[in-house]
Tab-separated table of C-alpha atoms in Angstrom:
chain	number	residue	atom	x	y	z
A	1	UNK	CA	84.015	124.611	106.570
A	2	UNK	CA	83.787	121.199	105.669
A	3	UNK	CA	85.019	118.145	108.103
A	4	UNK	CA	87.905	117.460	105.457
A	5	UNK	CA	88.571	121.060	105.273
A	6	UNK	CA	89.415	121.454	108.920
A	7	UNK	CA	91.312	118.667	108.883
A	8	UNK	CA	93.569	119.492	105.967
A	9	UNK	CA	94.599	122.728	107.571
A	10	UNK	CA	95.150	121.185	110.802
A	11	UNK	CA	97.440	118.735	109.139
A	12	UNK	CA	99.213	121.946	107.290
A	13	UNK	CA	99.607	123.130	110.702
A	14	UNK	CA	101.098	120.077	112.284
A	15	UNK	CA	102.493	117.575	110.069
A	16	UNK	CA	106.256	117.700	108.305
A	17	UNK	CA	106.064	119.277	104.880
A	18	UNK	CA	107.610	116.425	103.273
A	19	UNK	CA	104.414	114.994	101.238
A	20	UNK	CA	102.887	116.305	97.951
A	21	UNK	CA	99.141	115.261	99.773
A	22	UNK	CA	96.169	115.478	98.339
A	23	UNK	CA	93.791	117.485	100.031
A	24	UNK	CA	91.498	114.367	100.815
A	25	UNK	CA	91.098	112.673	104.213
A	26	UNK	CA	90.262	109.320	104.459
A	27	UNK	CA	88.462	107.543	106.845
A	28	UNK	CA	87.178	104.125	105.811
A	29	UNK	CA	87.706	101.740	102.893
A	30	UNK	CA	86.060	98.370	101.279
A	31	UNK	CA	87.557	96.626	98.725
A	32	UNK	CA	88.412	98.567	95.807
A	33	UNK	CA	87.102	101.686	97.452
A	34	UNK	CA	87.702	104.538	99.597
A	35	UNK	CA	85.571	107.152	101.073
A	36	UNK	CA	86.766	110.401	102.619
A	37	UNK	CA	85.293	112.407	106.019
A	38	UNK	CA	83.166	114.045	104.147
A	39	UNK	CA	81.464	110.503	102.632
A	40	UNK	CA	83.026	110.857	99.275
A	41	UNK	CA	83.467	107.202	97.998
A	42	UNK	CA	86.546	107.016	95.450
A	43	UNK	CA	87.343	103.966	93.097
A	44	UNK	CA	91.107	102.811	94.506
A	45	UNK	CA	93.394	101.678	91.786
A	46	UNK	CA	96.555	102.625	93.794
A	47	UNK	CA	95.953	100.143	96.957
A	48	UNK	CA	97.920	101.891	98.918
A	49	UNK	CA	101.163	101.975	96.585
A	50	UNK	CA	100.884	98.554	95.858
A	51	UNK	CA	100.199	97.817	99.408
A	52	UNK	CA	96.159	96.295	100.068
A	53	UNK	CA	96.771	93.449	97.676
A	54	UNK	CA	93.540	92.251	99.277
A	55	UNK	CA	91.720	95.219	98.950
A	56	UNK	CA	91.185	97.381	101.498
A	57	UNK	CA	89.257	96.048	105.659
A	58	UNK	CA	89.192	92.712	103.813
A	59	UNK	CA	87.067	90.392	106.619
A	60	UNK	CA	89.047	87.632	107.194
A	61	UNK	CA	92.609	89.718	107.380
A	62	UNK	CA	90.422	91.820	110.025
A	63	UNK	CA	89.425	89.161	111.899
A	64	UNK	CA	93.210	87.920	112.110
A	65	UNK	CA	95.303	90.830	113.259
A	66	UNK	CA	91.883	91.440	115.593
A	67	UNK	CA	92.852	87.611	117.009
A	68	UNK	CA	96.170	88.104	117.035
A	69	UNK	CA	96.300	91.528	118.930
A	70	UNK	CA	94.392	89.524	121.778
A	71	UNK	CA	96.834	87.115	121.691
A	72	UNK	CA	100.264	87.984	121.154
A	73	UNK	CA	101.350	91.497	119.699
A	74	UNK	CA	105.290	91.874	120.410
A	75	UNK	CA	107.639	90.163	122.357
A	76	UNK	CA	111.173	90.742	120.762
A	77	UNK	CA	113.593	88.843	118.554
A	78	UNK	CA	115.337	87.274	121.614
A	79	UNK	CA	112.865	84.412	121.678
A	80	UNK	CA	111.466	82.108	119.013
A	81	UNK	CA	108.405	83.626	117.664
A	82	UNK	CA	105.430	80.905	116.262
A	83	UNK	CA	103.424	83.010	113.403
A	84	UNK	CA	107.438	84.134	112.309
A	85	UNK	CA	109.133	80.822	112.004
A	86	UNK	CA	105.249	79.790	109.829
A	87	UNK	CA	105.543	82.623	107.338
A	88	UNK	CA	109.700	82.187	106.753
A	89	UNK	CA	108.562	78.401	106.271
A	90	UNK	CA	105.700	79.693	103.649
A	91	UNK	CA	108.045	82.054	101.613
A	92	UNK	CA	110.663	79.688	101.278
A	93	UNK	CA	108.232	77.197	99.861
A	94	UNK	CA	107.914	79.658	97.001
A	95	UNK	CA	110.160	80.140	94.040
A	96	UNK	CA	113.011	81.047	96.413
A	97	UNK	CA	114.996	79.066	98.706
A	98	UNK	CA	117.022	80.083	101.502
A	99	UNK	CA	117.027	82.299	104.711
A	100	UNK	CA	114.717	84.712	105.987
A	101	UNK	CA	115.324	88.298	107.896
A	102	UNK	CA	112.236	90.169	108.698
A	103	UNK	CA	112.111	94.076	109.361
A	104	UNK	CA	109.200	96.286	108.997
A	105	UNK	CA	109.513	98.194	105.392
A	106	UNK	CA	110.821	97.930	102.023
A	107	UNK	CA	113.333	100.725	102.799
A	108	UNK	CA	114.926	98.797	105.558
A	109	UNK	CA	114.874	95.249	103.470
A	110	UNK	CA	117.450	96.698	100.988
A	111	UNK	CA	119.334	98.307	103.471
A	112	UNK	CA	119.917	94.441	105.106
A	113	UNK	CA	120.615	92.912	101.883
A	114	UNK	CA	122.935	95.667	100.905
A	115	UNK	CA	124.432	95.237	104.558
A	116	UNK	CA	124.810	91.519	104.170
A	117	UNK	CA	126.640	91.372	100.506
A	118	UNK	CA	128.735	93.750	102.111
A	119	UNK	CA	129.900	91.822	105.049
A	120	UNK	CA	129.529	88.606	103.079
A	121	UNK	CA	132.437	89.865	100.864
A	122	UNK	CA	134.723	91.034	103.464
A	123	UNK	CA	134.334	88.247	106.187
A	124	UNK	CA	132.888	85.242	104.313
A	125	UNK	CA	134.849	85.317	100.958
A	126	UNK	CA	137.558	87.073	102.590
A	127	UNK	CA	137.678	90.514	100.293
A	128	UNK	CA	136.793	93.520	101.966
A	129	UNK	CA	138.064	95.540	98.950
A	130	UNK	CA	135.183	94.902	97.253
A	131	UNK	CA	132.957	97.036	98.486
A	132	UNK	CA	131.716	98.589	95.334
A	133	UNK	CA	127.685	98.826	94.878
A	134	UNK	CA	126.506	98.715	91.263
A	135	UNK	CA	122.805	99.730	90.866
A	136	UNK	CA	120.530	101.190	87.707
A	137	UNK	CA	119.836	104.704	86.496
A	138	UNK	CA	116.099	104.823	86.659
A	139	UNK	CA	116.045	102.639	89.950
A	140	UNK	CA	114.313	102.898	92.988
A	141	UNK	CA	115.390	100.969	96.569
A	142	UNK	CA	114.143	103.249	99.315
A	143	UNK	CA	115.063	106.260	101.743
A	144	UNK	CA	117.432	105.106	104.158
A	145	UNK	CA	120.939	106.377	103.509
A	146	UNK	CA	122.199	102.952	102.279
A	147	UNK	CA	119.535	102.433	100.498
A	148	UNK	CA	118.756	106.187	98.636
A	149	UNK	CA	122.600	106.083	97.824
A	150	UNK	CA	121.816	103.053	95.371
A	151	UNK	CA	118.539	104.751	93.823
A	152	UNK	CA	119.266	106.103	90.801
A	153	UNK	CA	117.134	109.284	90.407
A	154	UNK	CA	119.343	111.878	91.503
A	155	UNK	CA	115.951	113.792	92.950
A	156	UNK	CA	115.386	111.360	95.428
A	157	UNK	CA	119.482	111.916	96.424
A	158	UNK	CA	120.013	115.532	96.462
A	159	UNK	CA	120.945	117.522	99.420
A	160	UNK	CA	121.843	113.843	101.218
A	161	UNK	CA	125.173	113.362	100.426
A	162	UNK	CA	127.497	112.371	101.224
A	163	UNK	CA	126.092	109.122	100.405
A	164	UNK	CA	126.919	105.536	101.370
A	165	UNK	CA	129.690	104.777	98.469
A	166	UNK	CA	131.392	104.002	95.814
A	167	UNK	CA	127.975	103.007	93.641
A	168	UNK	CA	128.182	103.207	90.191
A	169	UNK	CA	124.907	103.512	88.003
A	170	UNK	CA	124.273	102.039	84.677
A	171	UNK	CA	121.760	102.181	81.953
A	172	UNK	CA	118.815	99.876	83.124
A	173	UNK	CA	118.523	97.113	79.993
A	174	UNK	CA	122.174	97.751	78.298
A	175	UNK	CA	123.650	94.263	78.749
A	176	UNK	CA	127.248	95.467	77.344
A	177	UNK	CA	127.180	98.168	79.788
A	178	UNK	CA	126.636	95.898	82.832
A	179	UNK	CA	128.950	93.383	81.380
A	180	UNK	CA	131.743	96.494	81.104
A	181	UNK	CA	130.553	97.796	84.460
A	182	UNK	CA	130.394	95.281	86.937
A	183	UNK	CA	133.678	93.977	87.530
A	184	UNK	CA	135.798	91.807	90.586
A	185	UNK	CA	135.532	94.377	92.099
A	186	UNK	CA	132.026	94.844	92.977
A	187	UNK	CA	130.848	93.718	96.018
A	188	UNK	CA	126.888	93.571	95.024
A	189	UNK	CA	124.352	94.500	91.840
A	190	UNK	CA	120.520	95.845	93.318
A	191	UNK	CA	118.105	95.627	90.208
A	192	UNK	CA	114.097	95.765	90.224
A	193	UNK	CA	113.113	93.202	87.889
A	194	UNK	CA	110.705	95.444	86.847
A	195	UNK	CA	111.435	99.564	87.579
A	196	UNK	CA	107.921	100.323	88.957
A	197	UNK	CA	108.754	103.936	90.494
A	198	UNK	CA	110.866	104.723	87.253
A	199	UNK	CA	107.933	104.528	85.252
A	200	UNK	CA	106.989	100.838	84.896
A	201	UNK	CA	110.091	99.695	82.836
A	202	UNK	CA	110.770	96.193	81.816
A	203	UNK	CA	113.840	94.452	81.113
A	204	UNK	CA	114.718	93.575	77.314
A	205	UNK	CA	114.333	89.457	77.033
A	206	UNK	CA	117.178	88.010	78.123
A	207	UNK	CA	118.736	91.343	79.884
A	208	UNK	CA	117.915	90.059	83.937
A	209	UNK	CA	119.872	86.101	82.573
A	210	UNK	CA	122.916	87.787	81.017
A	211	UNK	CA	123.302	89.709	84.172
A	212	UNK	CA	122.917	87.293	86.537
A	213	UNK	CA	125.379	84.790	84.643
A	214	UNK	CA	127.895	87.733	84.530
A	215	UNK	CA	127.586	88.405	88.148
A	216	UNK	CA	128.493	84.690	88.504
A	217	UNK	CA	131.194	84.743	86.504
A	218	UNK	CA	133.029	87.676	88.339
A	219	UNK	CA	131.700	86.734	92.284
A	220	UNK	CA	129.091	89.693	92.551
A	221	UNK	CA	125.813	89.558	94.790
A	222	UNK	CA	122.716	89.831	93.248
A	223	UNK	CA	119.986	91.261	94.765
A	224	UNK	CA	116.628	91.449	93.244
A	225	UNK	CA	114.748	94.457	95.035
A	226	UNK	CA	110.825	92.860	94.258
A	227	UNK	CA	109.352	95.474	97.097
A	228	UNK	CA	106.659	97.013	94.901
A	229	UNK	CA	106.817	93.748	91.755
A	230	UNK	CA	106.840	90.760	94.792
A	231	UNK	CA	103.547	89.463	96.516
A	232	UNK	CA	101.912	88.378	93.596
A	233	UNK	CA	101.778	91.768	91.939
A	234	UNK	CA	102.870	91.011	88.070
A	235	UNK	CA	101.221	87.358	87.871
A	236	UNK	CA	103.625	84.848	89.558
A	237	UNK	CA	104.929	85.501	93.197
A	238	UNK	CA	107.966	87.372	92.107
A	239	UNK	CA	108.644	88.824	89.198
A	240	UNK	CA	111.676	87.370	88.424
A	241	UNK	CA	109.625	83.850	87.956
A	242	UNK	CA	108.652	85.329	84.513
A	243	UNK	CA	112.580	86.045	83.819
A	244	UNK	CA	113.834	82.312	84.392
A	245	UNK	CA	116.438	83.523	86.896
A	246	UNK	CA	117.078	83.685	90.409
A	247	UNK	CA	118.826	86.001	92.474
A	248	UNK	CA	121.180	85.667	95.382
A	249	UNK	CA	119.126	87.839	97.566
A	250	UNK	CA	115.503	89.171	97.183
A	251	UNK	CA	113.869	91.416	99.408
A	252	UNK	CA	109.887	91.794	99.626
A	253	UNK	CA	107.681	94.511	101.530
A	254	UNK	CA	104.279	96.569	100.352
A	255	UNK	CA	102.123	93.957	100.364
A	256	UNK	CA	103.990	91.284	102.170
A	257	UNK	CA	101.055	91.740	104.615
A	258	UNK	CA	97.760	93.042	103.112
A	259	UNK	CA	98.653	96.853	105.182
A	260	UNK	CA	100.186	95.711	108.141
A	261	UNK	CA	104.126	96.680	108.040
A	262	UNK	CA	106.801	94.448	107.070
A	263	UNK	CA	109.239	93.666	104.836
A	264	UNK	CA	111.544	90.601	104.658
A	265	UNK	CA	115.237	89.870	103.081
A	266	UNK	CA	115.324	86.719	101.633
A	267	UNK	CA	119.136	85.298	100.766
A	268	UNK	CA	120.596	82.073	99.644
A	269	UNK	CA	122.184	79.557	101.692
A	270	UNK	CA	125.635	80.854	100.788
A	271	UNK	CA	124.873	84.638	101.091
A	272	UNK	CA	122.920	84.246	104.348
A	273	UNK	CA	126.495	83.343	106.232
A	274	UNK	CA	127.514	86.991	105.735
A	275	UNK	CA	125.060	87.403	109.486
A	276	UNK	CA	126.114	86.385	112.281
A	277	UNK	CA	124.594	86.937	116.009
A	278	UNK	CA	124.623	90.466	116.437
A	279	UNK	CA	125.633	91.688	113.136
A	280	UNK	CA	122.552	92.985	112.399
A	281	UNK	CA	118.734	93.353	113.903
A	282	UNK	CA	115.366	95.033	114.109
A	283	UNK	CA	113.213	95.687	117.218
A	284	UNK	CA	109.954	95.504	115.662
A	285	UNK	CA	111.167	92.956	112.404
A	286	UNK	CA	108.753	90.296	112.264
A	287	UNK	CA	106.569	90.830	115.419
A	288	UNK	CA	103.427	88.411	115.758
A	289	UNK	CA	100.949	90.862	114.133
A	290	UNK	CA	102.779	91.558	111.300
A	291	UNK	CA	103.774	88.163	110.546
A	292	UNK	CA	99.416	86.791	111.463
A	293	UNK	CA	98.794	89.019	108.227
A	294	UNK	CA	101.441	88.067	106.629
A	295	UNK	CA	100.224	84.499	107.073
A	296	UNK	CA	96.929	85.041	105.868
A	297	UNK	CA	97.709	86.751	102.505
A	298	UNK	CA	100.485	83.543	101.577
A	299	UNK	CA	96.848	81.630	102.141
A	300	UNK	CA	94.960	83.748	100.665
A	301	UNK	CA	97.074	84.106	97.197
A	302	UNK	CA	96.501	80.181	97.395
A	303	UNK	CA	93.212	79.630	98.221
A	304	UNK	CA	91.485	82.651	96.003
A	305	UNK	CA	93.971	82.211	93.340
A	306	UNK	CA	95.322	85.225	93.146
A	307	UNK	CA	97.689	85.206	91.083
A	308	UNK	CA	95.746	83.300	88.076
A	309	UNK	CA	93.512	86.495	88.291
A	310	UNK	CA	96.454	88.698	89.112
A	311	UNK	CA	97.262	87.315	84.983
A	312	UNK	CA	93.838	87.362	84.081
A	313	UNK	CA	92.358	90.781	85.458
A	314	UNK	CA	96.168	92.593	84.903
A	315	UNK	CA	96.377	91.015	80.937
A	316	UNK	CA	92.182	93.008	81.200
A	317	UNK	CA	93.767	96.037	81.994
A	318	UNK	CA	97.201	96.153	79.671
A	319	UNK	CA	94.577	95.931	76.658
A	320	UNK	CA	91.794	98.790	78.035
A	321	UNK	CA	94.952	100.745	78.736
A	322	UNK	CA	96.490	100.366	75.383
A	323	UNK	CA	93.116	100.639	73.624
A	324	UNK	CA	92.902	103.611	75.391
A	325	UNK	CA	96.118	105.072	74.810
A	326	UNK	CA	95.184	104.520	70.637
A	327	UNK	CA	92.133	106.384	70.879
A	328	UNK	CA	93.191	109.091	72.957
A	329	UNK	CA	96.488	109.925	70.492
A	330	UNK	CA	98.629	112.123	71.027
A	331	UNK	CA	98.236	112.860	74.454
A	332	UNK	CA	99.347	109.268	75.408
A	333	UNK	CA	101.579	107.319	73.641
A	334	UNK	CA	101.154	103.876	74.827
A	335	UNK	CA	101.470	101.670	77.855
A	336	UNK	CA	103.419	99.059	79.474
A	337	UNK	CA	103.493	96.689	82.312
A	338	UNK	CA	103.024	93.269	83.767
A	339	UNK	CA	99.707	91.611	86.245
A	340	UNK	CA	98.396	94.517	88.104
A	341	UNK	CA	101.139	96.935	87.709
A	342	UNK	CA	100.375	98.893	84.339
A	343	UNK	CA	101.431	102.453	83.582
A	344	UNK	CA	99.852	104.498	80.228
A	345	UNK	CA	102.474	107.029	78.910
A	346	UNK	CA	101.657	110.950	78.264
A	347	UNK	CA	103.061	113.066	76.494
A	348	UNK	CA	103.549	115.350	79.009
A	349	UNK	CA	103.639	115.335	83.276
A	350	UNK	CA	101.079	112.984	84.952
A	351	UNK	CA	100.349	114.805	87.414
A	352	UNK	CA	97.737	116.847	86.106
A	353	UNK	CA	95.968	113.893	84.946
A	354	UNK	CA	96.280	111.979	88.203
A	355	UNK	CA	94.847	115.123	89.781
A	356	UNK	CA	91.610	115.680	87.574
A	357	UNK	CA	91.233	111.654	88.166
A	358	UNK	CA	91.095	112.067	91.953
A	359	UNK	CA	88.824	115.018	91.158
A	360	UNK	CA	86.258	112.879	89.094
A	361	UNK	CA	86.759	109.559	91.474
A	362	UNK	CA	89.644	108.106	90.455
A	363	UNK	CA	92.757	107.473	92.692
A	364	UNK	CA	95.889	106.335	90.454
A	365	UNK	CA	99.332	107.238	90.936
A	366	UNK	CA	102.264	109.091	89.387
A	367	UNK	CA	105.318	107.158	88.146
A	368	UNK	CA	108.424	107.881	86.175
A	369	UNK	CA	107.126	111.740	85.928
A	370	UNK	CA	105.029	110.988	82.921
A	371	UNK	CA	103.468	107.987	83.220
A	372	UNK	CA	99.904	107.273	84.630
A	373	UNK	CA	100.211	104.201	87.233
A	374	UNK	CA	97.666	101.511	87.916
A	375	UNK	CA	98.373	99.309	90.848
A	376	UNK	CA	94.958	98.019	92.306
A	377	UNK	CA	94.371	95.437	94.804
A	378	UNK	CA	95.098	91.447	93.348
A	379	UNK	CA	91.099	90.961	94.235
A	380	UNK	CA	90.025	93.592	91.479
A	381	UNK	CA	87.197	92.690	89.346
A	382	UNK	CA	87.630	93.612	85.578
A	383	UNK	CA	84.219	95.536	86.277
A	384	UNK	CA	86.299	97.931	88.295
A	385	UNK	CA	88.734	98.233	85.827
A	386	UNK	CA	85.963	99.088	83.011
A	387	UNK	CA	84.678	101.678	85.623
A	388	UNK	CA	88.607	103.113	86.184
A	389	UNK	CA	89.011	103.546	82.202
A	390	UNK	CA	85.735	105.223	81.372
A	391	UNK	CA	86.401	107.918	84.036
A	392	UNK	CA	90.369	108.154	83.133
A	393	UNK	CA	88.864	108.557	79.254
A	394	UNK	CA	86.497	110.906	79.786
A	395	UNK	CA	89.471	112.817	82.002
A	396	UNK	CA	91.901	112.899	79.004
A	397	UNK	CA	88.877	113.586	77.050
A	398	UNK	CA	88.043	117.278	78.528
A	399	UNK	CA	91.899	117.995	78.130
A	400	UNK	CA	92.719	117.677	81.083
């Protein structure tokens, strides 16, 4: 029995049954690569969900957290914490301005800014009958109880309710329907500018401005859930830069810090008076280490460009996948996406696919049930995306 082998059953044995794993161990990574127990090197076009937007053990983010842990590693949201107050000071020099709450996950970034339009309604504006969340069939916000109860896939939901409520769910990209469905009294819309777990969806032209002027127009929150599309991963810093609109709230996470966890709530002057001291918290939200990587990715998006070859490398990838998509007809029908988060339709489940990739080398991910997602590190080199379609091609190309 093999190193990985033992260790798979062990984890069998030990862990909660409530992953679909792989039975791959890992134990080191470089870049766009991986290599398992057994020395098995993999090409990574997944980066941890979206996560290693620097690729994976990059050197200097190593050499910072290693600093940093010497230095500082936790000492609790009762004081004033340096590397904190720096990165709140670098986001809001981006394309949104306002206040900053920092917690440790995407998950728990929703759940705040679904927390705060909720007590921004009822002690701010003085309405706490509306209370109503509005979110999108499709959608995807996380697995806290606040935050599942506004994901619309009822898979993720069942056997959780009762839920937090009332939400109501419309049709991602049907303007009339938001415009019939969000009314005075909803308390707060949550939309991903882009639906990355729902299978890579973007919004018609136009859609993400007519909602956000509607919102306006009846006193709704709008919160812009950019945990997977934020960090640089479509081409600008958030992906509602591309839409010419700006939300009321925004949360971030995934690759906020290069691997390190965090995730941050980011809300408008106005909005942000819905906290108060005490009103809400997190232990571990924005500790010194998590905020030193944070850090270093904002400088690193600068000073590497990232998001120029974000454009560049992602626009690489869009074409190879729809070239690829054309020649392997009818077993895909097309693809779709934005920077360095591009899905290729099937016909059919992707799992399979994303299996035999794994098999032959390949780790990409499932999303939307039948779509084949790419999400590789910002620092990917079109050389590993030539190298991720000729073994994806030759997949699809023995049927399986």
């Amino acid at each position: 029995m093999s190193v990985q082998d033992d260790l798979v059953q062990t984890a069998q044995r030990l862990l909660i049954n409530n992953y679909r794993q792989a039975p791959v161990v890992f134990s080191r990574g470089e870049g766009c690569r991986l290599w398992d127990v057994d020395g098995v090197r993999y090409l990574d076009m997944t980066a941890g969900i979206a996560v290693c937007v620097l690729g994976h053990c990059d050197p200097g983010l190593a050499d910072v957290l290693s600093a940093q842990a010497r230095r500082l590693i936790h000492a609790s949201n009762l004081y004033y914490l340096e590397n904190q107050i720096r990165l709140a000071e670098a986001l809001t020099k981006r394309a949104f301005r306002g206040r900053v709450f920092f917690c440790n996950s995407g998950t728990e970034a929703n759940e705040a800014a679904l927390k705060l339009a909720r007590r921004y309604q009822a002690v701010v504006q003085k309405k706490p009958e509306r209370v109503e969340l509005v979110a999108f069939e499709n959608g995807f916000h996380g697995r806290t109880m606040g935050a599942l109860a506004v994901t619309g896939q009822a898979k993720y939901r069942d056997g959780f309710g009762p839920l937090v409520g009332p939400v109501r769910f419309l049709p991602y990209g049907d303007i009339a329907a938001a415009r019939a469905g969000i009314t005075s009294s909803t308390c707060a819309v949550i939309v991903e500018p882009i639906q990355a777990e729902g299978g890579i969806l973007l919004p018609p032209p136009g859609y993400l401005q007519e909602l956000r002027r509607h919102c306006t127009d009846v006193g709704a929150v709008v919160i812009f859930d950019e945990v997977q599309t934020g960090t640089g991963r479509t081409g600008t810093f958030y992906a509602f830069e591309k839409e010419g609109v700006v939300p009321d709230v925004v949360t971030l996470a995934k690759g906020l810090a290069g691997g390190v966890p965090i995730g941050a709530m980011l809300a408008n002057e106005e909005v942000a008076r819905g906290f108060e001291p005490g009103s809400h918290a997190a232990t571990f939200g924005g500790n010194p280490l998590a905020t030193a990587g944070a850090l270093y990715v904002q400088q690193a998006i600068d000073r590497e460009n990232l998001l120029e070859r974000c454009r560049d490398v992602g626009s690489y990838l869009g074409s190879a996948l729809l070239r690829l998509a054309e020649r392997r007809r009818p077993r895909t029908r097309g693809a779709r996406g934005r920077g360095l988060l591009q899905g290729r339709l099937l016909d059919g489940d992707a799992a399979p696919v994303v299996a035999a990739a794994r098999d032959a080398g390949l780790l990409i991910s499932v999303a939307g049930g039948s779509v084949v997602r790419f999400a590789p590190a910002l620092v990917a080199s079109k050389a590993d995306v030539d190298e991720a379609i000729a073994i994806l091609d030759d997949v699809l190309g023995q049927g399986r």
